[in-house]
Amino acid sequence: GVVEKEVQFHHWGMGWVMGTRGQGGIYLASNVDESTQIYNAIVEDPALIGRHGNCEHLRDFIGSPTTLKAGELCWLTDRTPHESMPLPAGTRRQFFR
């Protein structure tokens, strides 16, 4: 017979903010200055997020990014746009998310 299974969308970290307190979410940091940018925005509708998390088509709507310094730890939800910046060839970078 045929087996049917409902596909479920699972967010990384499943983060949210209630008042000033964050729940769940993702921490990220890098050891290289200006190698990561985050946006003060939340993508409410998962249908707006492209393949592999692509949000390039939202760039004009999410405002200016904040550029992180080396060692700066940041908490964000799984719906907060963030990106790795191009690095000079040979740059050794440690990054976690």
CSV table of C-alpha atoms in Angstrom, one decimal:
chain,number,residue,atom,x,y,z
A,1,GLY,CA,0.0,0.0,0.0
A,2,VAL,CA,0.8,3.7,-0.1
A,3,VAL,CA,2.0,5.4,3.0
A,4,GLU,CA,1.1,9.0,3.4
A,5,LYS,CA,2.8,11.2,5.9
A,6,GLU,CA,2.1,14.8,6.8
A,7,VAL,CA,5.1,17.1,6.2
A,8,GLN,CA,5.8,19.3,9.1
A,9,PHE,CA,7.8,22.5,9.0
A,10,HIS,CA,10.3,22.7,11.9
A,11,HIS,CA,12.0,26.0,12.7
A,12,TRP,CA,15.6,26.0,13.9
A,13,GLY,CA,15.5,27.1,17.5
A,14,MET,CA,11.8,27.9,17.5
A,15,GLY,CA,12.5,31.2,19.1
A,16,TRP,CA,10.1,34.0,20.1
A,17,VAL,CA,10.0,37.1,22.2
A,18,MET,CA,7.4,37.8,24.9
A,19,GLY,CA,7.8,41.4,26.2
A,20,THR,CA,11.5,41.7,26.7
A,21,ARG,CA,12.3,38.0,27.3
A,22,GLY,CA,13.4,35.7,24.5
A,23,GLN,CA,12.5,32.0,24.5
A,24,GLY,CA,14.2,29.3,22.4
A,25,GLY,CA,16.0,30.9,19.5
A,26,ILE,CA,19.5,30.7,18.3
A,27,TYR,CA,22.8,32.1,19.5
A,28,LEU,CA,25.5,33.1,17.0
A,29,ALA,CA,29.0,34.5,17.1
A,30,SER,CA,32.2,34.7,15.0
A,31,ASN,CA,35.8,35.3,15.8
A,32,VAL,CA,36.3,37.7,12.8
A,33,ASP,CA,35.2,41.4,12.9
A,34,GLU,CA,32.5,42.4,10.4
A,35,SER,CA,31.9,38.9,9.1
A,36,THR,CA,28.3,38.6,10.2
A,37,GLN,CA,25.3,40.9,9.8
A,38,ILE,CA,21.9,40.6,11.5
A,39,TYR,CA,18.7,42.5,10.8
A,40,ASN,CA,16.2,44.0,13.3
A,41,ALA,CA,13.3,42.2,11.6
A,42,ILE,CA,11.3,39.0,11.9
A,43,VAL,CA,9.9,37.1,8.9
A,44,GLU,CA,6.4,36.2,10.1
A,45,ASP,CA,5.4,34.1,7.2
A,46,PRO,CA,7.6,31.0,6.4
A,47,ALA,CA,6.3,31.1,2.8
A,48,LEU,CA,8.4,34.2,2.3
A,49,ILE,CA,11.6,32.4,3.1
A,50,GLY,CA,13.3,30.9,0.0
A,51,ARG,CA,15.4,27.8,-0.5
A,52,HIS,CA,18.1,27.2,2.1
A,53,GLY,CA,16.8,30.2,4.1
A,54,ASN,CA,17.2,32.7,1.2
A,55,CYS,CA,15.8,36.2,2.1
A,56,GLU,CA,17.6,38.2,-0.6
A,57,HIS,CA,14.2,39.2,-2.1
A,58,LEU,CA,13.3,40.8,1.3
A,59,ARG,CA,16.4,43.0,1.5
A,60,ASP,CA,14.5,46.2,0.6
A,61,PHE,CA,12.0,45.7,3.3
A,62,ILE,CA,14.0,44.6,6.4
A,63,GLY,CA,16.1,47.8,7.1
A,64,SER,CA,19.8,48.3,7.6
A,65,PRO,CA,21.8,45.5,9.2
A,66,THR,CA,23.9,45.5,12.4
A,67,THR,CA,27.4,44.3,11.8
A,68,LEU,CA,28.8,42.1,14.6
A,69,LYS,CA,32.3,42.5,16.0
A,70,ALA,CA,34.6,39.5,16.7
A,71,GLY,CA,33.4,37.7,19.9
A,72,GLU,CA,30.1,39.5,20.0
A,73,LEU,CA,27.4,37.0,21.0
A,74,CYS,CA,23.9,37.6,19.6
A,75,TRP,CA,20.6,35.9,20.4
A,76,LEU,CA,18.0,35.9,17.6
A,77,THR,CA,14.9,34.0,16.6
A,78,ASP,CA,14.9,31.4,13.8
A,79,ARG,CA,13.0,34.0,11.7
A,80,THR,CA,15.5,36.8,12.1
A,81,PRO,CA,17.4,37.5,8.9
A,82,HIS,CA,21.2,37.2,9.2
A,83,GLU,CA,24.1,36.7,6.8
A,84,SER,CA,27.7,35.8,6.5
A,85,MET,CA,29.7,38.5,4.8
A,86,PRO,CA,32.4,37.8,2.1
A,87,LEU,CA,35.9,37.4,3.6
A,88,PRO,CA,39.3,37.8,2.1
A,89,ALA,CA,40.7,34.6,0.7
A,90,GLY,CA,42.6,32.6,3.4
A,91,THR,CA,40.7,34.2,6.3
A,92,ARG,CA,40.3,31.6,9.1
A,93,ARG,CA,37.0,32.0,10.7
A,94,GLN,CA,35.2,30.2,13.5
A,95,PHE,CA,31.4,30.7,13.5
A,96,PHE,CA,28.6,29.1,15.3
A,97,ARG,CA,24.9,29.2,15.1
